[in-house]
Amino acid sequence: MNPFQLEVLLVAVGALIAGMALWLRYDSVLALAVVLGMLFLFGLHHLHQFTRLMRWLEQPPETPLPTGGGAWEVVFAALHRRARLAAEERNQLSTALERFLLAGQALPDGVVILDGHHAIEWLNATAETHLGLSREQDTGSRITNLLREPDFIVYIEAGQYAEPLLLHPVRNPGCSLSLKVVPYGDARSLLLSRDITQLEKLETMRRDFVANVSHELKTPLTVVNGFVETLLDGLPELSGEEAKHYLTLVHEQAQRMQRLIEDLLTLSALETGRPAPSEECVALDELLAEVADEARALSGGRHKIDLVGVAGDKLLGSRNELRSALGNLVSNAVRYTPEAGAIRIAWERAADGSGAFSVSDNGLGIESQHLPRLTERFYRVDRGRSRESGGTGLGLAIVKHALTRHQAVLEISSELGRGSTFTARFPPQRVKQ
Ligand code: ADP
């Protein structure tokens, strides 16, 4: 028997007993009036509790339940339990949803959830940036009304999503995206976007590099081939002097190829990104004296070369890489400074503990528009002059890489016809006394 049935039974028995007692002792009208009164009060009590329940049901779900009277106490307690369980479930669900949305936001790729009509249901911050969309304004809009590139519309409407689509979105100029649609559930789909701008740039660089290297090797090889053919065809008729002349030219071209291969190997070793092979305290007096001697040998007495300001300082780094970087700067100064020019090799310490190695010349100088591109591989201001002086076009690329591995920066200042200064600035933690 449930509490309501018990309550009705008790009230009925109570009313019956009271009615009978009153009837026997007094009269039937009083007995009937009391019984009806009791039943009326009982009904009123239920109506009151029922009204409280109805009022509670109209309130928001988190409103606490009123406490009930009599049998309603049990009903309210049961409802209370249910409401608490539902609230707990709701909390768990919203925590799980929040976690899911946070994970979606943290994804490095762009994610857009589309409904069956390709309308946007949700998108993460990366997708907003990639596709130039706004979650607030564009949710609910069809993606094809927002991204109007014909390739994209054809891709999304064709429904063939095995291959990704390469897109250069108008809303995000300069960016290359790889887009992929993944259908799921009831006609919904995920639109995933990945930024491949860097990858594309690298691919273009790789292609240019291969083309440049092939071109750089092809020219001397053609020359070598030409001279070797001449030698082969005309050897019996050629004088010893002529043969020597051709062989010298062949030798020059072979050396040019060798220099190129050596520079390529140096650059590739630097570009592997691994830390410098052995870090040591390199004595600058010794290193710079070596570099200056090398410059004097290359100059063959044609320039005035000075070395200033090295008083026992040391640099923490790889001796080979530092020598290669400084050697390239000095050799450039010699090669691009006409005879009788002056070259100054200097080491200076700044007040903040950093150190700068600089090579100044009063040679040809460089026009300012070339300066930002000088450290690119194979970039030359004057191709002919670079080749004549034995340049490979890789010297400054090597310098830049070697310096970057030592957290140093290369600064270039130059004026056409007046000369140039190349400065390698090392951070304080690399400079020792
Ligand atoms: P290269 O082997 O051609 O010298 P680098 O990478 O060392 O290649 O230098 C790139 C270009 O920068 C050179 O071709 C040259 O035009 C210019 N350059 C470098 N150093 C100097 C300098 N000291 N004076 C004038 N031009 C320079």
Short mmCIF file of C-alpha atoms and ligand atoms in Angstrom, two decimals:
data_model
loop_
_atom_site.label_atom_id
_atom_site.label_comp_id
_atom_site.label_asym_id
_atom_site.label_seq_id
_atom_site.Cartn_x
_atom_site.Cartn_y
_atom_site.Cartn_z
CA MET A 1 0.00 0.00 0.00
CA ASN A 2 1.44 3.41 -0.96
CA PRO A 3 1.46 6.38 1.45
CA PHE A 4 -1.53 7.99 -0.32
CA GLN A 5 -3.73 4.91 -0.01
CA LEU A 6 -2.72 4.62 3.66
CA GLU A 7 -3.49 8.30 4.26
CA VAL A 8 -6.91 8.03 2.54
CA LEU A 9 -7.67 4.87 4.57
CA LEU A 10 -6.66 6.50 7.86
CA VAL A 11 -8.69 9.66 7.15
CA ALA A 12 -11.71 7.57 6.04
CA VAL A 13 -11.53 5.34 9.17
CA GLY A 14 -10.98 8.43 11.39
CA ALA A 15 -13.94 10.26 9.81
CA LEU A 16 -16.13 7.15 10.13
CA ILE A 17 -15.28 6.65 13.81
CA ALA A 18 -15.74 10.35 14.61
CA GLY A 19 -19.02 10.40 12.65
CA MET A 20 -20.37 7.32 14.41
CA ALA A 21 -19.37 8.63 17.84
CA LEU A 22 -21.00 12.02 17.18
CA TRP A 23 -24.12 10.39 15.76
CA LEU A 24 -24.55 8.10 18.73
CA ARG A 25 -23.90 10.83 21.33
CA TYR A 26 -25.44 13.86 19.54
CA ASP A 27 -27.29 13.80 16.26
CA SER A 28 -26.77 12.79 12.70
CA VAL A 29 -26.55 16.35 11.21
CA LEU A 30 -23.59 17.26 13.43
CA ALA A 31 -21.91 13.93 12.65
CA LEU A 32 -22.36 14.50 8.91
CA ALA A 33 -21.09 18.09 9.19
CA VAL A 34 -17.94 17.00 11.03
CA VAL A 35 -17.25 14.14 8.57
CA LEU A 36 -17.71 16.46 5.55
CA GLY A 37 -15.55 19.11 7.27
CA MET A 38 -12.76 16.58 7.80
CA LEU A 39 -12.97 15.42 4.19
CA PHE A 40 -12.98 19.07 2.99
CA LEU A 41 -9.83 19.88 5.03
CA PHE A 42 -8.20 16.71 3.71
CA GLY A 43 -8.99 17.75 0.13
CA LEU A 44 -7.74 21.29 0.79
CA HIS A 45 -4.45 19.93 2.11
CA HIS A 46 -3.91 17.88 -1.07
CA LEU A 47 -4.89 20.79 -3.28
CA HIS A 48 -2.34 22.98 -1.49
CA GLN A 49 0.46 20.44 -1.89
CA PHE A 50 -0.52 19.85 -5.53
CA THR A 51 -0.40 23.63 -6.21
CA ARG A 52 3.10 23.85 -4.63
CA LEU A 53 4.25 21.00 -6.85
CA MET A 54 2.81 22.65 -9.99
CA ARG A 55 4.48 25.95 -9.07
CA TRP A 56 7.82 24.19 -8.62
CA LEU A 57 7.49 22.46 -12.01
CA GLU A 58 7.11 25.88 -13.63
CA GLN A 59 10.39 27.12 -12.09
CA PRO A 60 13.86 26.62 -13.72
CA PRO A 61 15.25 23.07 -13.19
CA GLU A 62 17.77 24.12 -10.53
CA THR A 63 15.07 25.64 -8.16
CA PRO A 64 15.10 23.68 -4.87
CA LEU A 65 12.01 21.54 -4.14
CA PRO A 66 9.62 22.67 -1.35
CA THR A 67 9.22 20.26 1.56
CA GLY A 68 5.92 18.35 1.41
CA GLY A 69 3.45 17.48 4.18
CA GLY A 70 2.07 13.98 4.92
CA ALA A 71 2.18 11.52 2.01
CA TRP A 72 3.45 14.38 -0.21
CA GLU A 73 6.67 14.28 1.84
CA VAL A 74 7.45 10.93 0.18
CA VAL A 75 6.54 12.24 -3.31
CA PHE A 76 8.65 15.37 -2.87
CA ALA A 77 11.60 13.31 -1.57
CA ALA A 78 11.38 11.01 -4.63
CA LEU A 79 11.19 14.02 -6.96
CA HIS A 80 14.06 15.59 -5.09
CA ARG A 81 16.22 12.54 -5.69
CA ARG A 82 15.32 12.55 -9.37
CA ALA A 83 16.01 16.26 -9.74
CA ARG A 84 19.41 15.82 -8.04
CA LEU A 85 20.34 12.92 -10.35
CA ALA A 86 19.23 14.90 -13.41
CA ALA A 87 21.29 17.90 -12.26
CA GLU A 88 24.33 15.68 -11.76
CA GLU A 89 23.89 14.17 -15.21
CA ARG A 90 23.50 17.64 -16.70
CA ASN A 91 26.70 18.76 -14.96
CA GLN A 92 28.62 15.73 -16.19
CA LEU A 93 27.33 16.29 -19.72
CA SER A 94 28.21 19.97 -19.75
CA THR A 95 31.69 19.23 -18.32
CA ALA A 96 32.23 16.59 -21.01
CA LEU A 97 30.97 19.00 -23.69
CA GLU A 98 33.18 21.78 -22.38
CA ARG A 99 36.19 19.44 -22.39
CA PHE A 100 35.38 18.38 -25.95
CA LEU A 101 35.05 21.99 -27.11
CA LEU A 102 38.31 22.94 -25.40
CA ALA A 103 40.04 20.02 -27.14
CA GLY A 104 38.53 21.21 -30.44
CA GLN A 105 39.81 24.72 -29.77
CA ALA A 106 43.28 23.45 -28.93
CA LEU A 107 43.64 21.52 -32.21
CA PRO A 108 46.39 22.94 -34.42
CA ASP A 109 44.15 22.31 -37.44
CA GLY A 110 41.00 24.23 -38.27
CA VAL A 111 37.74 22.34 -37.57
CA VAL A 112 34.29 23.36 -38.85
CA ILE A 113 31.21 21.23 -38.06
CA LEU A 114 28.73 21.39 -40.94
CA ASP A 115 25.14 20.15 -40.93
CA GLY A 116 23.50 18.24 -43.78
CA HIS A 117 23.01 21.49 -45.75
CA HIS A 118 26.64 22.58 -45.25
CA ALA A 119 25.59 25.21 -42.74
CA ILE A 120 28.12 25.97 -39.99
CA GLU A 121 27.22 24.52 -36.57
CA TRP A 122 30.52 25.19 -34.82
CA LEU A 123 34.09 26.14 -35.68
CA ASN A 124 37.30 26.48 -33.71
CA ALA A 125 39.57 29.51 -33.48
CA THR A 126 42.10 28.04 -35.97
CA ALA A 127 39.34 27.65 -38.57
CA GLU A 128 38.31 31.26 -37.93
CA THR A 129 41.87 32.38 -38.74
CA HIS A 130 42.42 29.99 -41.64
CA LEU A 131 39.15 30.68 -43.42
CA GLY A 132 38.58 34.28 -42.30
CA LEU A 133 35.28 33.36 -40.59
CA SER A 134 33.71 34.44 -37.31
CA ARG A 135 31.99 32.00 -34.95
CA GLU A 136 29.61 34.66 -33.70
CA GLN A 137 28.56 36.00 -37.07
CA ASP A 138 28.84 32.99 -39.35
CA THR A 139 27.35 30.16 -37.28
CA GLY A 140 24.21 28.99 -39.05
CA SER A 141 25.32 30.30 -42.47
CA ARG A 142 26.06 27.99 -45.36
CA ILE A 143 29.81 27.65 -45.82
CA THR A 144 29.43 27.96 -49.60
CA ASN A 145 27.94 31.44 -49.11
CA LEU A 146 31.02 32.48 -47.19
CA LEU A 147 33.85 30.71 -49.02
CA ARG A 148 32.94 31.43 -52.60
CA GLU A 149 36.05 30.09 -54.35
CA PRO A 150 34.75 28.02 -57.29
CA ASP A 151 37.19 25.16 -56.58
CA PHE A 152 35.90 24.89 -53.03
CA ILE A 153 32.22 24.92 -54.07
CA VAL A 154 32.84 22.20 -56.67
CA TYR A 155 34.80 20.14 -54.11
CA ILE A 156 32.23 20.35 -51.35
CA GLU A 157 29.26 19.74 -53.61
CA ALA A 158 30.83 16.83 -55.52
CA GLY A 159 30.96 14.80 -52.29
CA GLN A 160 34.24 13.09 -53.32
CA TYR A 161 36.46 13.74 -50.33
CA ALA A 162 39.18 11.09 -50.73
CA GLU A 163 41.75 13.72 -51.79
CA PRO A 164 42.29 17.01 -49.94
CA LEU A 165 41.74 20.33 -51.73
CA LEU A 166 44.48 22.95 -52.00
CA LEU A 167 42.97 26.38 -51.43
CA HIS A 168 44.32 29.93 -51.39
CA PRO A 169 41.45 31.60 -49.55
CA VAL A 170 40.53 35.14 -50.63
CA ARG A 171 39.63 35.90 -47.00
CA ASN A 172 43.17 34.99 -45.84
CA PRO A 173 45.56 36.28 -48.50
CA GLY A 174 49.03 34.75 -48.73
CA CYS A 175 47.94 31.56 -46.99
CA SER A 176 47.85 28.09 -48.57
CA LEU A 177 45.41 25.64 -47.02
CA SER A 178 44.86 21.94 -47.41
CA LEU A 179 41.13 21.28 -46.87
CA LYS A 180 39.50 17.93 -46.21
CA VAL A 181 35.89 17.01 -45.57
CA VAL A 182 35.13 14.03 -43.30
CA PRO A 183 31.43 12.99 -43.30
CA TYR A 184 30.10 11.55 -40.04
CA GLY A 185 26.90 10.70 -38.18
CA ASP A 186 23.54 11.81 -39.60
CA ALA A 187 24.66 13.69 -42.73
CA ARG A 188 26.96 15.99 -40.76
CA SER A 189 30.55 16.57 -41.80
CA LEU A 190 33.80 17.95 -40.47
CA LEU A 191 35.70 20.43 -42.61
CA LEU A 192 39.37 20.25 -41.60
CA SER A 193 41.88 22.89 -42.66
CA ARG A 194 45.68 22.73 -42.40
CA ASP A 195 48.05 25.62 -43.07
CA ILE A 196 50.64 24.43 -45.60
CA THR A 197 52.06 27.86 -46.49
CA GLN A 198 55.44 26.99 -44.97
CA LEU A 199 55.48 23.56 -46.63
CA GLU A 200 54.74 25.12 -50.03
CA LYS A 201 57.47 27.70 -49.53
CA LEU A 202 59.93 24.95 -48.60
CA GLU A 203 58.93 22.95 -51.66
CA THR A 204 59.50 26.01 -53.90
CA MET A 205 62.84 26.63 -52.20
CA ARG A 206 63.83 23.02 -52.72
CA ARG A 207 62.94 23.21 -56.42
CA ASP A 208 64.82 26.50 -56.86
CA PHE A 209 67.80 25.06 -55.01
CA VAL A 210 68.01 21.99 -57.23
CA ALA A 211 67.67 24.18 -60.33
CA ASN A 212 70.39 26.56 -59.05
CA VAL A 213 72.84 23.80 -58.14
CA SER A 214 72.31 22.11 -61.51
CA HIS A 215 72.87 25.41 -63.26
CA GLU A 216 76.00 26.21 -61.21
CA LEU A 217 77.51 22.81 -62.03
CA LYS A 218 76.39 22.77 -65.64
CA THR A 219 78.33 25.87 -66.67
CA PRO A 220 81.81 24.72 -65.55
CA LEU A 221 81.11 21.18 -66.76
CA THR A 222 80.25 22.48 -70.22
CA VAL A 223 83.47 24.48 -70.27
CA VAL A 224 85.50 21.46 -69.09
CA ASN A 225 83.88 19.27 -71.75
CA GLY A 226 84.61 21.82 -74.46
CA PHE A 227 88.29 22.09 -73.57
CA VAL A 228 88.74 18.34 -73.17
CA GLU A 229 87.21 17.82 -76.64
CA THR A 230 89.54 20.44 -78.09
CA LEU A 231 92.47 18.68 -76.45
CA LEU A 232 91.34 15.26 -77.67
CA ASP A 233 90.79 16.42 -81.25
CA GLY A 234 93.84 18.54 -81.63
CA LEU A 235 96.38 16.97 -79.30
CA PRO A 236 98.86 15.93 -82.03
CA GLU A 237 98.90 19.44 -83.51
CA LEU A 238 98.84 21.39 -80.23
CA SER A 239 102.07 22.82 -78.86
CA GLY A 240 102.99 22.05 -75.23
CA GLU A 241 102.25 25.68 -74.36
CA GLU A 242 98.74 25.51 -75.90
CA ALA A 243 97.97 22.20 -74.21
CA LYS A 244 99.07 23.68 -70.87
CA HIS A 245 96.81 26.69 -71.44
CA TYR A 246 93.76 24.46 -72.03
CA LEU A 247 94.61 22.26 -69.07
CA THR A 248 94.91 25.32 -66.83
CA LEU A 249 91.42 26.41 -67.90
CA VAL A 250 90.07 22.92 -67.20
CA HIS A 251 91.78 22.99 -63.81
CA GLU A 252 90.15 26.36 -62.96
CA GLN A 253 86.69 25.03 -63.77
CA ALA A 254 87.32 21.83 -61.78
CA GLN A 255 88.37 23.95 -58.81
CA ARG A 256 85.22 26.03 -59.18
CA MET A 257 83.11 22.86 -59.03
CA GLN A 258 85.08 21.63 -56.05
CA ARG A 259 84.53 24.91 -54.18
CA LEU A 260 80.84 24.70 -54.94
CA ILE A 261 80.58 21.12 -53.65
CA GLU A 262 82.55 22.03 -50.52
CA ASP A 263 80.30 25.02 -49.83
CA LEU A 264 77.21 22.88 -50.43
CA LEU A 265 78.47 20.29 -47.96
CA THR A 266 79.27 22.97 -45.36
CA LEU A 267 75.82 24.49 -45.81
CA SER A 268 74.07 21.15 -45.59
CA ALA A 269 76.00 20.27 -42.40
CA LEU A 270 74.94 23.61 -40.89
CA GLU A 271 71.34 23.22 -41.99
CA THR A 272 70.77 19.88 -40.32
CA GLY A 273 69.75 21.97 -37.30
CA ARG A 274 71.78 19.88 -34.87
CA PRO A 275 73.69 21.87 -32.24
CA ALA A 276 77.26 22.85 -33.08
CA PRO A 277 79.43 19.68 -32.94
CA SER A 278 81.84 20.71 -30.19
CA GLU A 279 81.51 23.84 -28.18
CA GLU A 280 84.77 25.19 -26.89
CA CYS A 281 86.23 28.45 -25.65
CA VAL A 282 87.82 29.74 -28.85
CA ALA A 283 90.68 32.21 -28.31
CA LEU A 284 89.90 35.18 -30.55
CA ASP A 285 93.50 36.43 -30.85
CA GLU A 286 94.46 33.18 -32.51
CA LEU A 287 91.31 32.80 -34.61
CA LEU A 288 91.34 36.35 -35.93
CA ALA A 289 95.08 36.27 -36.63
CA GLU A 290 94.48 33.13 -38.70
CA VAL A 291 91.57 34.75 -40.57
CA ALA A 292 93.63 37.92 -41.19
CA ASP A 293 96.57 35.84 -42.50
CA GLU A 294 94.20 34.04 -44.83
CA ALA A 295 92.93 37.40 -46.09
CA ARG A 296 96.49 38.64 -46.67
CA ALA A 297 97.31 35.48 -48.60
CA LEU A 298 94.18 35.91 -50.73
CA SER A 299 94.92 39.58 -51.31
CA GLY A 300 98.52 38.86 -52.30
CA GLY A 301 99.59 42.30 -51.09
CA ARG A 302 96.99 44.17 -53.13
CA HIS A 303 95.15 45.54 -50.05
CA LYS A 304 95.96 47.14 -46.74
CA ILE A 305 94.61 44.75 -44.09
CA ASP A 306 94.40 45.75 -40.40
CA LEU A 307 93.34 43.72 -37.39
CA VAL A 308 92.24 45.75 -34.35
CA GLY A 309 90.99 45.32 -30.79
CA VAL A 310 91.41 41.69 -29.73
CA ALA A 311 92.58 41.61 -26.14
CA GLY A 312 92.39 38.05 -24.90
CA ASP A 313 88.64 37.61 -25.36
CA LYS A 314 87.20 34.19 -26.04
CA LEU A 315 84.07 33.02 -27.87
CA LEU A 316 82.09 29.99 -26.81
CA GLY A 317 81.25 27.95 -29.90
CA SER A 318 82.46 25.66 -32.64
CA ARG A 319 85.91 26.74 -33.84
CA ASN A 320 85.36 25.35 -37.36
CA GLU A 321 82.02 27.05 -37.84
CA LEU A 322 83.23 30.38 -36.48
CA ARG A 323 86.31 30.23 -38.68
CA SER A 324 84.21 29.40 -41.71
CA ALA A 325 81.82 32.33 -41.01
CA LEU A 326 84.53 34.91 -40.31
CA GLY A 327 86.69 33.58 -43.14
CA ASN A 328 83.85 34.05 -45.63
CA LEU A 329 83.29 37.67 -44.56
CA VAL A 330 86.98 38.47 -44.84
CA SER A 331 87.37 36.73 -48.19
CA ASN A 332 84.37 38.68 -49.55
CA ALA A 333 85.98 41.94 -48.43
CA VAL A 334 89.15 41.03 -50.34
CA ARG A 335 87.28 39.85 -53.44
CA TYR A 336 84.99 42.87 -53.67
CA THR A 337 87.56 45.56 -52.89
CA PRO A 338 89.69 46.81 -55.76
CA GLU A 339 93.46 46.91 -55.54
CA ALA A 340 94.96 49.34 -52.98
CA GLY A 341 91.75 49.30 -50.97
CA ALA A 342 91.71 49.06 -47.17
CA ILE A 343 90.16 46.27 -45.10
CA ARG A 344 89.68 46.51 -41.34
CA ILE A 345 89.02 43.41 -39.24
CA ALA A 346 87.83 44.33 -35.72
CA TRP A 347 86.57 42.77 -32.50
CA GLU A 348 84.68 44.98 -30.04
CA ARG A 349 83.04 44.34 -26.67
CA ALA A 350 79.90 46.28 -25.79
CA ALA A 351 78.94 47.48 -22.31
CA ASP A 352 76.23 44.79 -22.04
CA GLY A 353 78.84 42.03 -22.45
CA SER A 354 78.01 41.21 -26.08
CA GLY A 355 80.76 41.13 -28.68
CA ALA A 356 80.91 42.13 -32.33
CA PHE A 357 83.21 40.94 -35.03
CA SER A 358 83.24 43.29 -38.01
CA VAL A 359 84.88 43.43 -41.42
CA SER A 360 84.89 46.82 -43.15
CA ASP A 361 86.16 47.59 -46.60
CA ASN A 362 86.23 50.62 -48.85
CA GLY A 363 85.45 48.53 -51.91
CA LEU A 364 82.60 48.29 -54.37
CA GLY A 365 79.74 48.58 -51.87
CA ILE A 366 76.21 47.27 -52.44
CA GLU A 367 72.99 49.07 -53.39
CA SER A 368 70.50 49.06 -50.53
CA GLN A 369 67.82 47.07 -52.40
CA HIS A 370 70.12 44.02 -52.46
CA LEU A 371 70.93 44.01 -48.73
CA PRO A 372 67.89 42.01 -47.44
CA ARG A 373 68.56 39.20 -49.96
CA LEU A 374 72.34 38.85 -49.69
CA THR A 375 72.21 35.81 -47.38
CA GLU A 376 69.93 33.85 -49.73
CA ARG A 377 71.61 30.90 -51.37
CA PHE A 378 73.07 31.80 -54.80
CA TYR A 379 72.05 35.45 -54.54
CA ARG A 380 74.68 37.65 -56.12
CA VAL A 381 74.65 41.36 -56.87
CA ASP A 382 76.89 40.93 -59.88
CA ARG A 383 76.99 37.38 -61.15
CA GLY A 384 79.99 37.90 -63.44
CA ARG A 385 82.12 39.56 -60.78
CA SER A 386 81.27 36.86 -58.24
CA ARG A 387 82.35 34.11 -60.66
CA GLU A 388 85.49 35.95 -61.75
CA SER A 389 86.60 36.18 -58.15
CA GLY A 390 85.86 32.51 -57.48
CA GLY A 391 82.54 33.04 -55.65
CA THR A 392 79.95 30.29 -55.29
CA GLY A 393 77.07 32.50 -54.14
CA LEU A 394 76.86 30.47 -50.93
CA GLY A 395 79.32 32.36 -48.72
CA LEU A 396 76.87 34.62 -46.88
CA ALA A 397 74.29 31.81 -46.57
CA ILE A 398 76.98 29.81 -44.74
CA VAL A 399 77.82 32.86 -42.58
CA LYS A 400 74.19 33.35 -41.62
CA HIS A 401 73.62 29.70 -40.70
CA ALA A 402 76.83 29.42 -38.71
CA LEU A 403 76.01 32.62 -36.81
CA THR A 404 72.41 31.58 -36.12
CA ARG A 405 73.71 28.40 -34.51
CA HIS A 406 75.68 30.65 -32.17
CA GLN A 407 72.67 32.92 -31.49
CA ALA A 408 74.58 35.66 -33.30
CA VAL A 409 73.10 38.06 -35.87
CA LEU A 410 74.59 39.42 -39.06
CA GLU A 411 74.23 43.15 -39.71
CA ILE A 412 75.16 44.60 -43.09
CA SER A 413 75.65 48.26 -43.89
CA SER A 414 76.91 49.31 -47.26
CA GLU A 415 77.02 52.17 -49.69
CA LEU A 416 77.57 51.77 -53.39
CA GLY A 417 81.05 52.86 -54.38
CA ARG A 418 82.11 53.58 -50.78
CA GLY A 419 82.40 50.18 -49.15
CA SER A 420 80.66 47.79 -46.77
CA THR A 421 80.70 46.68 -43.15
CA PHE A 422 79.57 43.19 -42.19
CA THR A 423 79.08 42.77 -38.42
CA ALA A 424 78.51 39.49 -36.55
CA ARG A 425 77.05 40.30 -33.12
CA PHE A 426 77.40 37.61 -30.44
CA PRO A 427 75.25 37.55 -27.27
CA PRO A 428 76.91 38.08 -23.84
CA GLN A 429 76.62 34.39 -22.85
CA ARG A 430 78.94 33.48 -25.76
CA VAL A 431 81.62 36.03 -24.92
CA LYS A 432 84.22 35.12 -22.26
CA GLN A 433 87.32 36.85 -20.98
P1 ADP B 1 79.78 35.03 -53.51
O1 ADP B 1 80.34 33.68 -53.51
O2 ADP B 1 79.13 35.43 -54.80
O3 ADP B 1 80.70 36.06 -52.98
P2 ADP B 1 78.32 35.48 -51.06
O4 ADP B 1 77.12 34.78 -50.53
O5 ADP B 1 79.55 35.45 -50.24
O6 ADP B 1 78.51 34.90 -52.51
O7 ADP B 1 77.92 36.99 -51.29
C1 ADP B 1 76.72 37.29 -51.99
C2 ADP B 1 76.88 38.57 -52.77
O8 ADP B 1 77.02 39.67 -51.87
C3 ADP B 1 78.12 38.59 -53.61
O9 ADP B 1 77.89 38.01 -54.87
C4 ADP B 1 78.41 40.06 -53.73
O10 ADP B 1 77.67 40.61 -54.78
C5 ADP B 1 77.88 40.64 -52.42
N1 ADP B 1 78.95 40.91 -51.44
C6 ADP B 1 79.32 40.14 -50.41
N2 ADP B 1 80.29 40.73 -49.68
C7 ADP B 1 80.56 41.91 -50.28
C8 ADP B 1 81.46 43.00 -50.02
N3 ADP B 1 82.29 42.98 -48.99
N4 ADP B 1 81.42 44.06 -50.86
C9 ADP B 1 80.58 44.09 -51.90
N5 ADP B 1 79.70 43.11 -52.19
C10 ADP B 1 79.69 42.03 -51.41
#
